[in-house]
């Protein structure tokens, strides 16, 4: 995932406060000592969209081609991980399809 | 054309009837050994009709049935294979043990009931691996709630007893009841057929709290998972793998496993469908395929976002991607979009001139009516675009005070200045502009900018430092001190500010020493106020001693001798006094001699290292060691080469002496080091370079051979840096000895000497752009315009011809030296002298020599 908005889980019209709040919340959820890779991605995302100036600059000057994952994230973001239904698990154990 | 078909092998009819029983038995055995199972079956059957009590015939027929079953299964004829296995089991009333392949075939065919009855009846006779594999398959069916299986297993069978706990654990996991799940799992023994399910559920229950531990638990069972739970294990693994490994893992998984894993990761059905659309083939889709997908979903993403994402996909394949928007139903690119795309592409190509031009063009689109309102998004966009070329290139950020300013830097500065109209709230822009004005010595303008900026950002340290430099440059030391105090209030440990200020005060004191000694003393006192570390205090003492010397030579001499003694009395003290004497404008060496200062060799390691550190500090500040001082020190330095140094210290010593141009001393150190570390490549290089001092015309073959050996040794040692340096020295020596060419010569001449320069100039233009080429050849702006007009009028090819003609004139004079627009055929003129600024670019020790006979290196763009 490379889109800073998706990494921080904020809308594209988020303001400075919203960006900071999202960053701090994510930091709390994934502390740097437990998930260093995730922290690096978070930090880079935060730096990219921290202020209005940064957000406008990101929009104007980021021309890296969007990857398939980025497009997926833009169209259907990943939701919260969930436990499967019992029926789904049983179907897999039965060897379906 | 008809396909040639392989003739079908048929059993040899009647063979049995014509052969004796012994011969027929031999034939059947041969058929069996050679994999002709159908023939073997027929022959054994014939023999059994004659002697059906012969056990060996029964065994042979059983082997033939098994072989034939495996053959049929390999061909995908599963039911036919099962018939063969059943024939085998019916021989002599089920006395034969079941083969594992037979059982696995039952599994493949989903005949769990048959398998179960076999399992319950005969599992004790099966090999442990077969038994475990089949038990896990049955266990998985039980856990999946297969009523037919559950009903058929006796109540006391472990499969049934542990199955109840497994089902309960599964339901509790899905319901999120961790305690109930753990309780149910605790009832399953370690050696159970459900043991993999236990591990998988325990790992999955940790997925949200401790993903690493969850993955570690799954990894422990990887490769030993029983077949019944293999798919669940894989799904769990995919649900837990890091994002970066997911794509590769999903590519090999079946749809059901993938679906379950992705569901557990939080992927909804839409995302899963899109994934199949984009990554179903396994590889990253092409730019055009990605563009198609985003345009198909333009309603969901919004038109503006789709177009911006889409533009980014056009960059790499541009210009061939120019028509893609129309191809995917996005219409034509607007001129604004095209210009943005061109600006992005220009950055990719790396041509500063083009980058500046493209972003300027794009900025014009943004300067709409209303965009001039500072503070608005649209105004900020204009400002950002105008600052982009500087942010991208860092040209202004690298401008140093007093250095020449390139035309590109001026264009960038003009853009930055314009950007401040749209967004005056950017401290960095002010810093860039002040730096440029300082380099230009446009102090009035720089002061105006600093005053404007310091009102807005009174506590910006970088800006204050720029202001301090400006104050020092204009001799406003009081102001500089005031700014330095403000900096130190904000950043109390900023040692560089103190140092800069002390040096500025001392420089002023030296200047005042002849005309206004009283003012010089005041400056010295001001410097002392700021000098906190030992080095700076020592410097102040030296200046004080020289001031005293100017007023009272006897007292001054005594002070200077005292300082030299305090600083070790060796080379370091001598260097400090000599440098200060030069700074005061004294003829250094006669003065030093009159003071009775004689440099003494520093054979003690610490004293020598302290001297070298002082010398390095001087060189790091961009200052050179005065020639006479160097000469004065060199004898003592040579004598210091006997000091005991480690290899890295000896190398650092040689390197510092190289930078200082003290080749005699460097040679002494290199020779001493070579005695200690025989053949060490880096010291061979120092010895070679210090011996010949850049004049390689009379290098002996022995020296070259020795350096060649050092090169091989450096390569063998993996010391690429030294190897590269030795190579450079060898090439320089070869060029000097055999005559250089435009691209490096050698004993056999320059292979590129006869090449047409046209393609090379064209390649240069392609690589760095026309503006880049003009920068390289330092063409004045007026002449650049003429070249550009020429290109517009007669095209790129004529321009290249003109450039070639100019090159042939052995220099790059202005256009007025040849007729335009036709290519020139004028006789070569006297080469133009190199501009002074470019001469100064060359390092003093980069092989330059004063030798008037040195063969001249042909400089293509001179």
PDB file of C-alpha atoms in Angstrom, chain B residues 143-269:
ATOM      1  CA  UNK B 143     -15.017 -31.672  12.218  1.00  0.00           C
ATOM      2  CA  UNK B 144     -16.917 -30.513   9.138  1.00  0.00           C
ATOM      3  CA  UNK B 145     -20.061 -32.120  10.555  1.00  0.00           C
ATOM      4  CA  UNK B 146     -20.408 -34.931   7.998  1.00  0.00           C
ATOM      5  CA  UNK B 147     -23.339 -36.810   9.523  1.00  0.00           C
ATOM      6  CA  UNK B 148     -22.807 -39.977   7.476  1.00  0.00           C
ATOM      7  CA  UNK B 149     -19.288 -40.386   8.824  1.00  0.00           C
ATOM      8  CA  UNK B 150     -20.102 -39.316  12.356  1.00  0.00           C
ATOM      9  CA  UNK B 151     -23.011 -41.809  12.469  1.00  0.00           C
ATOM     10  CA  UNK B 152     -20.817 -44.662  11.303  1.00  0.00           C
ATOM     11  CA  UNK B 153     -18.026 -44.239  13.858  1.00  0.00           C
ATOM     12  CA  UNK B 154     -18.518 -46.104  17.144  1.00  0.00           C
ATOM     13  CA  UNK B 155     -19.113 -43.866  20.154  1.00  0.00           C
ATOM     14  CA  UNK B 156     -15.952 -45.005  21.888  1.00  0.00           C
ATOM     15  CA  UNK B 157     -13.625 -44.537  18.928  1.00  0.00           C
ATOM     16  CA  UNK B 158     -11.125 -41.659  19.452  1.00  0.00           C
ATOM     17  CA  UNK B 159     -12.236 -40.160  16.138  1.00  0.00           C
ATOM     18  CA  UNK B 160     -15.735 -39.812  17.585  1.00  0.00           C
ATOM     19  CA  UNK B 161     -14.752 -38.784  21.127  1.00  0.00           C
ATOM     20  CA  UNK B 162     -12.157 -36.172  20.094  1.00  0.00           C
ATOM     21  CA  UNK B 163     -14.344 -35.149  17.151  1.00  0.00           C
ATOM     22  CA  UNK B 164     -16.962 -33.786  19.550  1.00  0.00           C
ATOM     23  CA  UNK B 165     -14.313 -31.522  21.157  1.00  0.00           C
ATOM     24  CA  UNK B 166     -13.012 -30.496  17.724  1.00  0.00           C
ATOM     25  CA  UNK B 167     -16.515 -29.482  16.576  1.00  0.00           C
ATOM     26  CA  UNK B 168     -17.062 -27.508  19.768  1.00  0.00           C
ATOM     27  CA  UNK B 169     -13.693 -25.737  19.383  1.00  0.00           C
ATOM     28  CA  UNK B 170     -14.465 -24.847  15.787  1.00  0.00           C
ATOM     29  CA  UNK B 171     -17.868 -23.368  16.699  1.00  0.00           C
ATOM     30  CA  UNK B 172     -16.386 -21.430  19.639  1.00  0.00           C
ATOM     31  CA  UNK B 173     -13.627 -20.008  17.439  1.00  0.00           C
ATOM     32  CA  UNK B 174     -16.148 -18.806  14.861  1.00  0.00           C
ATOM     33  CA  UNK B 175     -18.302 -17.303  17.605  1.00  0.00           C
ATOM     34  CA  UNK B 176     -15.258 -15.527  19.081  1.00  0.00           C
ATOM     35  CA  UNK B 177     -15.507 -17.365  22.407  1.00  0.00           C
ATOM     36  CA  UNK B 178     -11.829 -17.900  23.178  1.00  0.00           C
ATOM     37  CA  UNK B 179     -12.326 -19.460  26.592  1.00  0.00           C
ATOM     38  CA  UNK B 180     -14.729 -22.107  25.309  1.00  0.00           C
ATOM     39  CA  UNK B 181     -12.439 -22.815  22.369  1.00  0.00           C
ATOM     40  CA  UNK B 182      -9.421 -23.316  24.613  1.00  0.00           C
ATOM     41  CA  UNK B 183     -11.398 -25.581  26.919  1.00  0.00           C
ATOM     42  CA  UNK B 184     -12.516 -27.717  23.981  1.00  0.00           C
ATOM     43  CA  UNK B 185      -9.017 -27.876  22.502  1.00  0.00           C
ATOM     44  CA  UNK B 186      -7.575 -28.897  25.867  1.00  0.00           C
ATOM     45  CA  UNK B 187      -9.628 -32.079  25.681  1.00  0.00           C
ATOM     46  CA  UNK B 188      -7.851 -33.200  22.484  1.00  0.00           C
ATOM     47  CA  UNK B 189      -4.675 -35.244  23.204  1.00  0.00           C
ATOM     48  CA  UNK B 190      -1.422 -34.490  21.442  1.00  0.00           C
ATOM     49  CA  UNK B 191      -1.344 -37.684  19.406  1.00  0.00           C
ATOM     50  CA  UNK B 192      -4.829 -37.129  18.042  1.00  0.00           C
ATOM     51  CA  UNK B 193      -5.865 -37.101  14.396  1.00  0.00           C
ATOM     52  CA  UNK B 194      -7.148 -33.586  15.190  1.00  0.00           C
ATOM     53  CA  UNK B 195      -3.782 -32.267  16.357  1.00  0.00           C
ATOM     54  CA  UNK B 196      -3.262 -29.993  13.328  1.00  0.00           C
ATOM     55  CA  UNK B 197      -6.689 -28.477  13.849  1.00  0.00           C
ATOM     56  CA  UNK B 198      -5.658 -27.665  17.425  1.00  0.00           C
ATOM     57  CA  UNK B 199      -2.522 -25.823  16.234  1.00  0.00           C
ATOM     58  CA  UNK B 200      -4.360 -23.968  13.484  1.00  0.00           C
ATOM     59  CA  UNK B 201      -7.165 -22.751  15.755  1.00  0.00           C
ATOM     60  CA  UNK B 202      -4.700 -21.676  18.457  1.00  0.00           C
ATOM     61  CA  UNK B 203      -2.716 -19.690  15.868  1.00  0.00           C
ATOM     62  CA  UNK B 204      -5.843 -18.102  14.379  1.00  0.00           C
ATOM     63  CA  UNK B 205      -7.090 -17.055  17.794  1.00  0.00           C
ATOM     64  CA  UNK B 206      -3.867 -14.992  18.169  1.00  0.00           C
ATOM     65  CA  UNK B 207      -4.286 -13.294  14.781  1.00  0.00           C
ATOM     66  CA  UNK B 208      -5.558  -9.994  16.164  1.00  0.00           C
ATOM     67  CA  UNK B 209      -3.438  -9.797  19.304  1.00  0.00           C
ATOM     68  CA  UNK B 210      -0.058 -11.225  18.321  1.00  0.00           C
ATOM     69  CA  UNK B 211       0.326 -11.814  14.626  1.00  0.00           C
ATOM     70  CA  UNK B 212       4.017 -12.746  14.825  1.00  0.00           C
ATOM     71  CA  UNK B 213       3.345 -15.475  17.379  1.00  0.00           C
ATOM     72  CA  UNK B 214       0.400 -16.689  15.307  1.00  0.00           C
ATOM     73  CA  UNK B 215       2.626 -16.971  12.248  1.00  0.00           C
ATOM     74  CA  UNK B 216       5.340 -18.703  14.277  1.00  0.00           C
ATOM     75  CA  UNK B 217       2.850 -21.321  15.501  1.00  0.00           C
ATOM     76  CA  UNK B 218       1.717 -22.065  11.960  1.00  0.00           C
ATOM     77  CA  UNK B 219       5.296 -22.158  10.712  1.00  0.00           C
ATOM     78  CA  UNK B 220       6.102 -24.864  13.248  1.00  0.00           C
ATOM     79  CA  UNK B 221       3.658 -27.277  11.611  1.00  0.00           C
ATOM     80  CA  UNK B 222       4.347 -26.245   8.006  1.00  0.00           C
ATOM     81  CA  UNK B 223       5.512 -29.165   5.900  1.00  0.00           C
ATOM     82  CA  UNK B 224       4.129 -31.775   8.328  1.00  0.00           C
ATOM     83  CA  UNK B 225       0.451 -30.941   8.122  1.00  0.00           C
ATOM     84  CA  UNK B 226      -1.755 -34.003   7.686  1.00  0.00           C
ATOM     85  CA  UNK B 227      -3.702 -34.021   4.418  1.00  0.00           C
ATOM     86  CA  UNK B 228      -7.107 -33.629   6.099  1.00  0.00           C
ATOM     87  CA  UNK B 229      -6.210 -30.176   7.469  1.00  0.00           C
ATOM     88  CA  UNK B 230      -3.781 -29.019   4.762  1.00  0.00           C
ATOM     89  CA  UNK B 231      -6.235 -26.624   3.092  1.00  0.00           C
ATOM     90  CA  UNK B 232      -7.265 -25.060   6.385  1.00  0.00           C
ATOM     91  CA  UNK B 233      -3.605 -24.631   7.308  1.00  0.00           C
ATOM     92  CA  UNK B 234      -2.909 -22.888   4.007  1.00  0.00           C
ATOM     93  CA  UNK B 235      -5.933 -20.614   4.388  1.00  0.00           C
ATOM     94  CA  UNK B 236      -4.813 -19.689   7.909  1.00  0.00           C
ATOM     95  CA  UNK B 237      -1.285 -19.042   6.652  1.00  0.00           C
ATOM     96  CA  UNK B 238      -2.559 -16.757   3.903  1.00  0.00           C
ATOM     97  CA  UNK B 239      -4.745 -14.943   6.405  1.00  0.00           C
ATOM     98  CA  UNK B 240      -1.662 -14.127   8.460  1.00  0.00           C
ATOM     99  CA  UNK B 241       1.170 -13.514   5.953  1.00  0.00           C
ATOM    100  CA  UNK B 242       2.497  -9.959   5.668  1.00  0.00           C
ATOM    101  CA  UNK B 243       0.991  -7.824   2.896  1.00  0.00           C
ATOM    102  CA  UNK B 244       4.194  -8.049   0.856  1.00  0.00           C
ATOM    103  CA  UNK B 245       4.006 -11.865   0.589  1.00  0.00           C
ATOM    104  CA  UNK B 246       0.291 -12.092   0.005  1.00  0.00           C
ATOM    105  CA  UNK B 247       0.172 -11.838  -3.786  1.00  0.00           C
ATOM    106  CA  UNK B 248       2.680 -14.641  -4.295  1.00  0.00           C
ATOM    107  CA  UNK B 249       0.838 -16.850  -1.796  1.00  0.00           C
ATOM    108  CA  UNK B 250      -2.587 -16.242  -3.289  1.00  0.00           C
ATOM    109  CA  UNK B 251      -1.421 -17.120  -6.779  1.00  0.00           C
ATOM    110  CA  UNK B 252      -0.914 -20.793  -5.863  1.00  0.00           C
ATOM    111  CA  UNK B 253      -4.047 -21.287  -3.727  1.00  0.00           C
ATOM    112  CA  UNK B 254      -7.369 -22.811  -4.872  1.00  0.00           C
ATOM    113  CA  UNK B 255     -10.375 -20.530  -4.985  1.00  0.00           C
ATOM    114  CA  UNK B 256     -12.027 -21.819  -1.800  1.00  0.00           C
ATOM    115  CA  UNK B 257      -8.845 -21.533   0.278  1.00  0.00           C
ATOM    116  CA  UNK B 258      -8.150 -18.079  -1.166  1.00  0.00           C
ATOM    117  CA  UNK B 259     -11.693 -16.902  -0.436  1.00  0.00           C
ATOM    118  CA  UNK B 260     -11.548 -18.023   3.182  1.00  0.00           C
ATOM    119  CA  UNK B 261      -8.101 -16.467   3.731  1.00  0.00           C
ATOM    120  CA  UNK B 262      -9.112 -13.156   2.213  1.00  0.00           C
ATOM    121  CA  UNK B 263     -12.340 -13.089   4.209  1.00  0.00           C
ATOM    122  CA  UNK B 264     -10.322 -13.503   7.366  1.00  0.00           C
ATOM    123  CA  UNK B 265      -8.057 -10.609   6.235  1.00  0.00           C
ATOM    124  CA  UNK B 266     -11.090  -8.340   5.846  1.00  0.00           C
ATOM    125  CA  UNK B 267     -11.473  -8.411   2.060  1.00  0.00           C
ATOM    126  CA  UNK B 268     -15.069  -8.064   0.949  1.00  0.00           C
ATOM    127  CA  UNK B 269     -16.511  -9.751  -2.127  1.00  0.00           C
TER     128      UNK B 269
END
